[in-house]
Amino acid sequence: MKKLFISASLFLVSLAANAQKIETANTIVDCGQTVYQSPATAEFEVINKGNHPTRITDVRMSCGCTDVEYPKGVIPADGKFTVRVTYDAQTMGRYDKLVDIYTEGNEKPLLLRMRGQVVREIVDFGGKYDFMIGSIQSDCNGIEFDDVNRGERPQKKIHIRNTSDETIQPVVMHLPDYLTAEVSPSKIAPRHSGIVTVTLNSKRLKDMGLTQTSVFLGAFPGDRVSHEKEIEVSAVLLPKFDNLTASQLANAPRMSLSTTELNLGAFNGKKRLKGEIIIRNDGKHALKIKNLQMFTVGLQVSLNKQNLKPGETAKLKITADQRQLKNARSKPRVLMITNDPNLPKVTIKIITE
């Protein structure tokens, strides 16, 4: 019995070792806008990553409105092939179709996903593409998620256009774990446009106040990361005060500022400009300035007091550096996060000439 058990175990191990695995670099293809009753086709480039030949044994679709083309014969080890999924586009609105590809020796399928939106006619972006991100035109080179509460998942859109003579497959690179990005359509033909949708998962932001990062827009998977492909992303996470009682709100701190738009004037040959803002607590409880951050380089700040008793004041001194501000991509601003439930975030605009 013992000898038979060992042989069976070795047989199972052998099956596992010989199980084939097929992979694709992109399991999702977004077809973008699809004209009504004009079928859309998504192509998936697949490779047999196993050590032995295999074949596709079964294909399962999420509905009968899709058709799948795939190789019926043997697929050699390291062999590449194409799976084409076609949607009939007989229904208006967004579509999201799934296809499961089963191969010999695998109980778990390769899941392919095709999506897009069926429209009466294709509508292009009507705004201006004022920026170049690498070789791709864009309507912006930075995005800001303002006034975000914990648990929210806000989205921002970047409109892009392919100015090259070749079809591109844009990809957003170096995304932190709190950001995801989708490009529609997945492939953009020459002189055609698309949309990059960036989603923020606020639950994954570590700190209150300002969080900043840079992502990079490549023209194809594996594209080189460089400064000209940079997109700056900022998010401001607000503290929550929704559990305060009416009595607590009445006795809360209340911040007052001398200005939220500080004009420092012209440099006129000066290397630095300086200004000052007076902060006062008009409330009945201690005012706490929890975060004091800059949106851009070129600014220096100092605050003589972070905790203000009722009636107390503090001085916020701001210095602007001309050389550094020239290299800044966003407008110079200072952010404060406080425990004032009516003014948890204050953005101070800095003006220089």
Short mmCIF file of C-alpha atoms in Angstrom, two decimals:
data_model
loop_
_atom_site.label_atom_id
_atom_site.label_comp_id
_atom_site.label_asym_id
_atom_site.label_seq_id
_atom_site.Cartn_x
_atom_site.Cartn_y
_atom_site.Cartn_z
CA MET A 1 0.00 0.00 0.00
CA LYS A 2 2.81 2.39 0.90
CA LYS A 3 4.56 1.81 -2.43
CA LEU A 4 1.32 2.40 -4.37
CA PHE A 5 0.68 5.66 -2.43
CA ILE A 6 4.14 7.01 -3.31
CA SER A 7 3.64 6.22 -7.01
CA ALA A 8 0.29 8.00 -7.05
CA SER A 9 1.85 11.05 -5.39
CA LEU A 10 4.65 11.13 -7.94
CA PHE A 11 2.10 10.89 -10.73
CA LEU A 12 0.16 13.88 -9.37
CA VAL A 13 3.35 15.92 -9.02
CA SER A 14 4.26 15.03 -12.60
CA LEU A 15 0.87 16.26 -13.83
CA ALA A 16 1.29 19.54 -11.97
CA ALA A 17 4.78 20.02 -13.40
CA ASN A 18 3.55 19.41 -16.94
CA ALA A 19 0.47 21.66 -16.62
CA GLN A 20 0.55 24.29 -19.33
CA LYS A 21 0.14 27.99 -18.74
CA ILE A 22 -0.86 30.61 -21.30
CA GLU A 23 -0.39 34.31 -20.60
CA THR A 24 -1.10 37.68 -22.18
CA ALA A 25 0.46 41.05 -21.41
CA ASN A 26 -2.96 42.73 -21.48
CA THR A 27 -5.98 40.83 -20.20
CA ILE A 28 -8.22 43.89 -20.77
CA VAL A 29 -8.81 45.58 -24.12
CA ASP A 30 -10.88 48.75 -24.16
CA CYS A 31 -12.37 49.45 -27.59
CA GLY A 32 -13.48 52.98 -26.67
CA GLN A 33 -16.46 54.34 -28.61
CA THR A 34 -18.10 51.76 -30.85
CA VAL A 35 -20.66 52.86 -33.43
CA TYR A 36 -24.05 51.16 -33.06
CA GLN A 37 -24.40 47.99 -35.19
CA SER A 38 -20.72 48.17 -36.21
CA PRO A 39 -19.06 45.17 -34.55
CA ALA A 40 -15.99 45.86 -32.41
CA THR A 41 -13.02 43.48 -32.33
CA ALA A 42 -10.41 43.13 -29.59
CA GLU A 43 -7.17 41.25 -30.21
CA PHE A 44 -5.22 39.55 -27.42
CA GLU A 45 -1.64 38.45 -28.05
CA VAL A 46 -1.13 35.24 -26.05
CA ILE A 47 1.92 33.03 -25.42
CA ASN A 48 2.30 29.44 -24.21
CA LYS A 49 4.60 29.82 -21.20
CA GLY A 50 4.66 26.10 -20.49
CA ASN A 51 7.50 23.71 -21.23
CA HIS A 52 5.41 21.52 -23.55
CA PRO A 53 2.95 21.99 -26.42
CA THR A 54 -0.69 22.53 -25.50
CA ARG A 55 -4.02 23.18 -27.13
CA ILE A 56 -7.16 25.16 -26.31
CA THR A 57 -9.80 22.72 -25.06
CA ASP A 58 -12.70 25.07 -24.30
CA VAL A 59 -13.77 28.70 -24.71
CA ARG A 60 -16.59 30.14 -22.63
CA MET A 61 -18.20 33.53 -23.24
CA SER A 62 -20.28 35.69 -20.90
CA CYS A 63 -23.03 36.08 -23.54
CA GLY A 64 -24.02 34.99 -27.02
CA CYS A 65 -23.40 38.46 -28.46
CA THR A 66 -19.66 37.76 -28.76
CA ASP A 67 -17.68 35.60 -31.15
CA VAL A 68 -14.17 34.25 -30.49
CA GLU A 69 -11.48 33.21 -32.97
CA TYR A 70 -8.56 31.13 -31.66
CA PRO A 71 -6.13 28.45 -32.93
CA LYS A 72 -7.65 24.97 -33.00
CA GLY A 73 -4.39 23.07 -33.38
CA VAL A 74 -1.35 22.41 -31.19
CA ILE A 75 0.39 25.43 -29.69
CA PRO A 76 4.14 24.80 -29.19
CA ALA A 77 6.05 25.80 -26.08
CA ASP A 78 6.81 29.54 -26.21
CA GLY A 79 4.43 29.72 -29.15
CA LYS A 80 2.57 32.98 -29.68
CA PHE A 81 -0.96 33.25 -31.02
CA THR A 82 -3.86 35.69 -31.25
CA VAL A 83 -7.33 35.47 -29.74
CA ARG A 84 -9.87 37.74 -31.45
CA VAL A 85 -13.07 38.64 -29.63
CA THR A 86 -15.85 40.37 -31.60
CA TYR A 87 -18.89 42.04 -30.04
CA ASP A 88 -21.94 42.62 -32.26
CA ALA A 89 -22.70 46.13 -30.81
CA GLN A 90 -26.47 45.71 -31.11
CA THR A 91 -27.19 47.40 -27.75
CA MET A 92 -26.55 51.04 -26.87
CA GLY A 93 -24.44 51.91 -23.83
CA ARG A 94 -21.41 50.46 -22.10
CA TYR A 95 -20.43 46.82 -22.59
CA ASP A 96 -18.06 44.59 -20.65
CA LYS A 97 -17.60 41.07 -22.04
CA LEU A 98 -15.63 38.20 -20.53
CA VAL A 99 -14.04 35.21 -22.26
CA ASP A 100 -12.51 32.20 -20.49
CA ILE A 101 -9.80 30.26 -22.37
CA TYR A 102 -9.14 26.71 -21.11
CA THR A 103 -6.08 24.67 -22.12
CA GLU A 104 -4.95 21.08 -21.57
CA GLY A 105 -3.97 20.33 -17.98
CA ASN A 106 -5.41 23.54 -16.57
CA GLU A 107 -8.57 23.82 -14.53
CA LYS A 108 -8.10 27.58 -14.17
CA PRO A 109 -8.76 29.51 -17.40
CA LEU A 110 -7.09 32.59 -18.83
CA LEU A 111 -9.65 35.37 -18.35
CA LEU A 112 -9.89 37.94 -21.16
CA ARG A 113 -11.99 41.09 -20.89
CA MET A 114 -13.29 43.32 -23.69
CA ARG A 115 -15.09 46.58 -22.98
CA GLY A 116 -16.22 49.83 -24.57
CA GLN A 117 -19.29 51.96 -25.22
CA VAL A 118 -21.78 51.71 -28.07
CA VAL A 119 -22.80 55.15 -29.37
CA ARG A 120 -24.84 56.57 -32.25
CA GLU A 121 -21.83 58.54 -33.46
CA ILE A 122 -18.29 59.04 -32.23
CA VAL A 123 -17.77 62.32 -30.40
CA ASP A 124 -14.22 63.68 -30.16
CA PHE A 125 -12.83 65.88 -27.39
CA GLY A 126 -13.70 69.53 -28.11
CA GLY A 127 -11.00 71.12 -25.93
CA LYS A 128 -7.37 71.96 -26.61
CA TYR A 129 -4.33 69.71 -26.36
CA ASP A 130 -1.95 72.27 -24.87
CA PHE A 131 0.70 69.86 -23.59
CA MET A 132 3.06 67.22 -24.96
CA ILE A 133 3.64 64.21 -22.72
CA GLY A 134 6.46 62.48 -24.52
CA SER A 135 5.11 61.98 -28.04
CA ILE A 136 1.45 62.21 -26.96
CA GLN A 137 -0.64 65.37 -26.93
CA SER A 138 -2.63 66.06 -23.78
CA ASP A 139 -5.04 68.61 -22.35
CA CYS A 140 -3.09 68.70 -19.06
CA ASN A 141 0.16 67.55 -17.49
CA GLY A 142 -1.05 67.25 -13.92
CA ILE A 143 -4.18 66.30 -11.97
CA GLU A 144 -5.41 67.25 -8.51
CA PHE A 145 -7.81 65.39 -6.25
CA ASP A 146 -9.06 68.14 -3.92
CA ASP A 147 -11.17 67.82 -0.76
CA VAL A 148 -11.17 64.03 -0.61
CA ASN A 149 -12.80 62.23 2.30
CA ARG A 150 -11.63 58.85 3.51
CA GLY A 151 -13.42 56.09 1.62
CA GLU A 152 -14.11 58.08 -1.55
CA ARG A 153 -12.87 56.97 -4.99
CA PRO A 154 -12.81 60.12 -7.15
CA GLN A 155 -11.75 60.04 -10.80
CA LYS A 156 -9.95 62.46 -13.09
CA LYS A 157 -9.76 62.28 -16.88
CA ILE A 158 -6.88 63.22 -19.17
CA HIS A 159 -7.69 63.65 -22.87
CA ILE A 160 -4.87 62.50 -25.14
CA ARG A 161 -4.18 62.41 -28.89
CA ASN A 162 -1.82 60.33 -31.00
CA THR A 163 0.20 62.67 -33.24
CA SER A 164 2.48 59.95 -34.62
CA ASP A 165 2.15 57.93 -37.82
CA GLU A 166 1.84 54.63 -35.94
CA THR A 167 -0.81 53.10 -33.69
CA ILE A 168 0.12 53.48 -30.03
CA GLN A 169 -0.90 51.55 -26.92
CA PRO A 170 -0.66 54.13 -24.09
CA VAL A 171 0.18 52.93 -20.60
CA VAL A 172 0.47 54.78 -17.28
CA MET A 173 3.65 53.74 -15.48
CA HIS A 174 4.92 53.93 -11.87
CA LEU A 175 1.47 54.07 -10.29
CA PRO A 176 1.48 54.00 -6.46
CA ASP A 177 -0.91 51.56 -4.78
CA TYR A 178 -3.54 54.25 -4.19
CA LEU A 179 -3.91 55.05 -7.90
CA THR A 180 -5.21 53.04 -10.85
CA ALA A 181 -5.38 54.14 -14.49
CA GLU A 182 -7.33 52.96 -17.52
CA VAL A 183 -6.85 54.03 -21.13
CA SER A 184 -9.75 54.05 -23.60
CA PRO A 185 -9.37 52.85 -26.27
CA SER A 186 -6.44 50.55 -25.49
CA LYS A 187 -4.94 51.23 -28.92
CA ILE A 188 -5.09 54.67 -30.55
CA ALA A 189 -4.66 55.04 -34.30
CA PRO A 190 -2.68 57.95 -35.83
CA ARG A 191 -4.40 61.34 -35.37
CA HIS A 192 -7.03 59.76 -33.13
CA SER A 193 -7.81 60.56 -29.50
CA GLY A 194 -8.41 58.72 -26.26
CA ILE A 195 -9.02 59.19 -22.55
CA VAL A 196 -6.91 58.24 -19.54
CA THR A 197 -9.07 57.77 -16.42
CA VAL A 198 -7.16 57.95 -13.14
CA THR A 199 -8.93 56.68 -9.99
CA LEU A 200 -7.86 57.49 -6.43
CA ASN A 201 -8.48 54.95 -3.66
CA SER A 202 -8.53 57.26 -0.64
CA LYS A 203 -8.49 54.33 1.80
CA ARG A 204 -4.87 53.73 0.83
CA LEU A 205 -3.67 57.27 1.51
CA LYS A 206 -1.51 57.14 4.63
CA ASP A 207 -1.64 60.74 5.84
CA MET A 208 -4.08 63.61 6.12
CA GLY A 209 -3.33 66.64 4.00
CA LEU A 210 -1.32 66.68 0.80
CA THR A 211 0.07 63.58 -0.89
CA GLN A 212 2.02 64.07 -4.10
CA THR A 213 3.53 61.72 -6.65
CA SER A 214 4.46 61.51 -10.32
CA VAL A 215 3.31 58.94 -12.86
CA PHE A 216 4.51 58.58 -16.45
CA LEU A 217 2.57 58.17 -19.68
CA GLY A 218 4.25 55.82 -22.15
CA ALA A 219 3.28 55.23 -25.77
CA PHE A 220 3.51 51.44 -25.38
CA PRO A 221 4.06 48.82 -22.62
CA GLY A 222 7.68 48.86 -21.49
CA ASP A 223 8.26 52.42 -22.73
CA ARG A 224 11.15 54.30 -21.15
CA VAL A 225 10.42 56.53 -18.16
CA SER A 226 11.62 60.12 -18.64
CA HIS A 227 10.89 63.62 -17.36
CA GLU A 228 8.99 64.70 -20.47
CA LYS A 229 6.46 61.89 -19.88
CA GLU A 230 5.77 62.96 -16.30
CA ILE A 231 2.28 63.69 -14.94
CA GLU A 232 2.14 65.22 -11.46
CA VAL A 233 -0.65 63.93 -9.22
CA SER A 234 -1.73 65.47 -5.91
CA ALA A 235 -4.44 64.52 -3.45
CA VAL A 236 -5.72 66.36 -0.38
CA LEU A 237 -7.27 64.09 2.26
CA LEU A 238 -9.50 65.92 4.74
CA PRO A 239 -10.08 65.04 8.39
CA LYS A 240 -13.60 63.89 9.26
CA PHE A 241 -15.87 65.77 11.65
CA ASP A 242 -19.21 64.15 10.88
CA ASN A 243 -19.43 62.55 14.34
CA LEU A 244 -19.38 65.85 16.27
CA THR A 245 -22.44 66.86 18.30
CA ALA A 246 -24.12 70.25 18.01
CA SER A 247 -22.52 71.29 21.29
CA GLN A 248 -19.05 70.26 20.09
CA LEU A 249 -19.51 72.19 16.85
CA ALA A 250 -20.61 75.30 18.77
CA ASN A 251 -17.49 75.13 20.93
CA ALA A 252 -15.08 74.16 18.16
CA PRO A 253 -12.09 76.27 17.09
CA ARG A 254 -12.68 78.79 14.30
CA MET A 255 -9.80 79.93 12.13
CA SER A 256 -9.55 83.38 10.60
CA LEU A 257 -6.82 84.52 8.19
CA SER A 258 -5.72 87.97 7.12
CA THR A 259 -5.76 86.72 3.50
CA THR A 260 -5.88 83.52 1.47
CA GLU A 261 -4.25 85.20 -1.56
CA LEU A 262 -0.81 86.60 -0.76
CA ASN A 263 0.62 88.97 -3.38
CA LEU A 264 4.37 89.22 -2.93
CA GLY A 265 4.83 91.66 -5.82
CA ALA A 266 7.58 91.65 -8.45
CA PHE A 267 11.06 90.18 -8.10
CA ASN A 268 12.69 93.06 -10.04
CA GLY A 269 16.12 91.49 -9.73
CA LYS A 270 15.56 90.11 -6.25
CA LYS A 271 16.23 86.44 -5.64
CA ARG A 272 13.55 86.11 -2.98
CA LEU A 273 10.29 87.73 -1.94
CA LYS A 274 8.77 87.54 1.53
CA GLY A 275 5.29 87.98 2.96
CA GLU A 276 3.27 87.32 6.09
CA ILE A 277 -0.22 86.08 6.97
CA ILE A 278 -1.86 86.47 10.38
CA ILE A 279 -3.87 83.50 11.67
CA ARG A 280 -6.36 84.00 14.52
CA ASN A 281 -8.50 81.59 16.52
CA ASP A 282 -11.98 83.07 16.91
CA GLY A 283 -13.43 79.86 18.35
CA LYS A 284 -13.93 78.47 21.83
CA HIS A 285 -11.46 75.58 21.66
CA ALA A 286 -7.76 75.31 20.85
CA LEU A 287 -6.98 75.59 17.13
CA LYS A 288 -4.42 73.08 15.84
CA ILE A 289 -2.64 73.48 12.52
CA LYS A 290 -1.87 69.82 11.80
CA ASN A 291 -0.25 70.05 8.37
CA LEU A 292 1.56 72.84 6.59
CA GLN A 293 2.61 71.85 3.07
CA MET A 294 3.57 73.31 -0.30
CA PHE A 295 2.10 72.22 -3.62
CA THR A 296 5.27 73.14 -5.48
CA VAL A 297 8.96 73.85 -5.11
CA GLY A 298 10.15 77.43 -4.66
CA LEU A 299 8.28 78.21 -1.45
CA GLN A 300 9.51 78.21 2.14
CA VAL A 301 7.21 78.66 5.13
CA SER A 302 7.61 79.13 8.86
CA LEU A 303 4.90 79.24 11.53
CA ASN A 304 5.69 80.54 15.00
CA LYS A 305 2.79 78.70 16.65
CA GLN A 306 0.82 75.56 15.68
CA ASN A 307 -1.56 75.46 18.66
CA LEU A 308 -3.62 78.60 19.24
CA LYS A 309 -5.80 79.14 22.29
CA PRO A 310 -9.06 81.05 21.80
CA GLY A 311 -8.21 84.65 20.86
CA GLU A 312 -4.55 83.94 20.08
CA THR A 313 -2.80 84.73 16.80
CA ALA A 314 0.12 83.23 14.88
CA LYS A 315 2.34 84.48 12.07
CA LEU A 316 2.83 82.47 8.90
CA LYS A 317 5.86 83.71 7.00
CA ILE A 318 6.23 82.76 3.33
CA THR A 319 9.32 83.12 1.13
CA ALA A 320 9.29 82.69 -2.65
CA ASP A 321 12.48 81.72 -4.50
CA GLN A 322 12.55 83.04 -8.06
CA ARG A 323 14.93 80.44 -9.49
CA GLN A 324 13.01 77.46 -8.13
CA LEU A 325 9.60 78.85 -9.04
CA LYS A 326 10.70 79.04 -12.68
CA ASN A 327 10.99 75.24 -12.70
CA ALA A 328 7.67 74.64 -10.94
CA ARG A 329 4.96 72.97 -13.04
CA SER A 330 2.03 73.91 -10.78
CA LYS A 331 0.90 77.20 -9.28
CA PRO A 332 2.57 78.20 -5.98
CA ARG A 333 0.22 77.46 -3.09
CA VAL A 334 0.42 76.63 0.60
CA LEU A 335 -1.88 74.06 2.21
CA MET A 336 -2.99 73.96 5.84
CA ILE A 337 -4.99 71.18 7.50
CA THR A 338 -6.66 72.18 10.78
CA ASN A 339 -9.09 70.93 13.41
CA ASP A 340 -11.63 73.64 12.54
CA PRO A 341 -14.63 71.57 11.35
CA ASN A 342 -15.87 74.45 9.19
CA LEU A 343 -12.46 75.10 7.64
CA PRO A 344 -10.47 71.84 7.76
CA LYS A 345 -8.46 72.83 4.67
CA VAL A 346 -7.08 76.20 3.66
CA THR A 347 -5.25 76.81 0.39
CA ILE A 348 -3.25 80.02 0.22
CA LYS A 349 -2.50 81.26 -3.28
CA ILE A 350 0.90 82.91 -3.71
CA ILE A 351 1.21 85.58 -6.41
CA THR A 352 4.52 86.83 -7.79
CA GLU A 353 5.50 88.82 -10.86
#
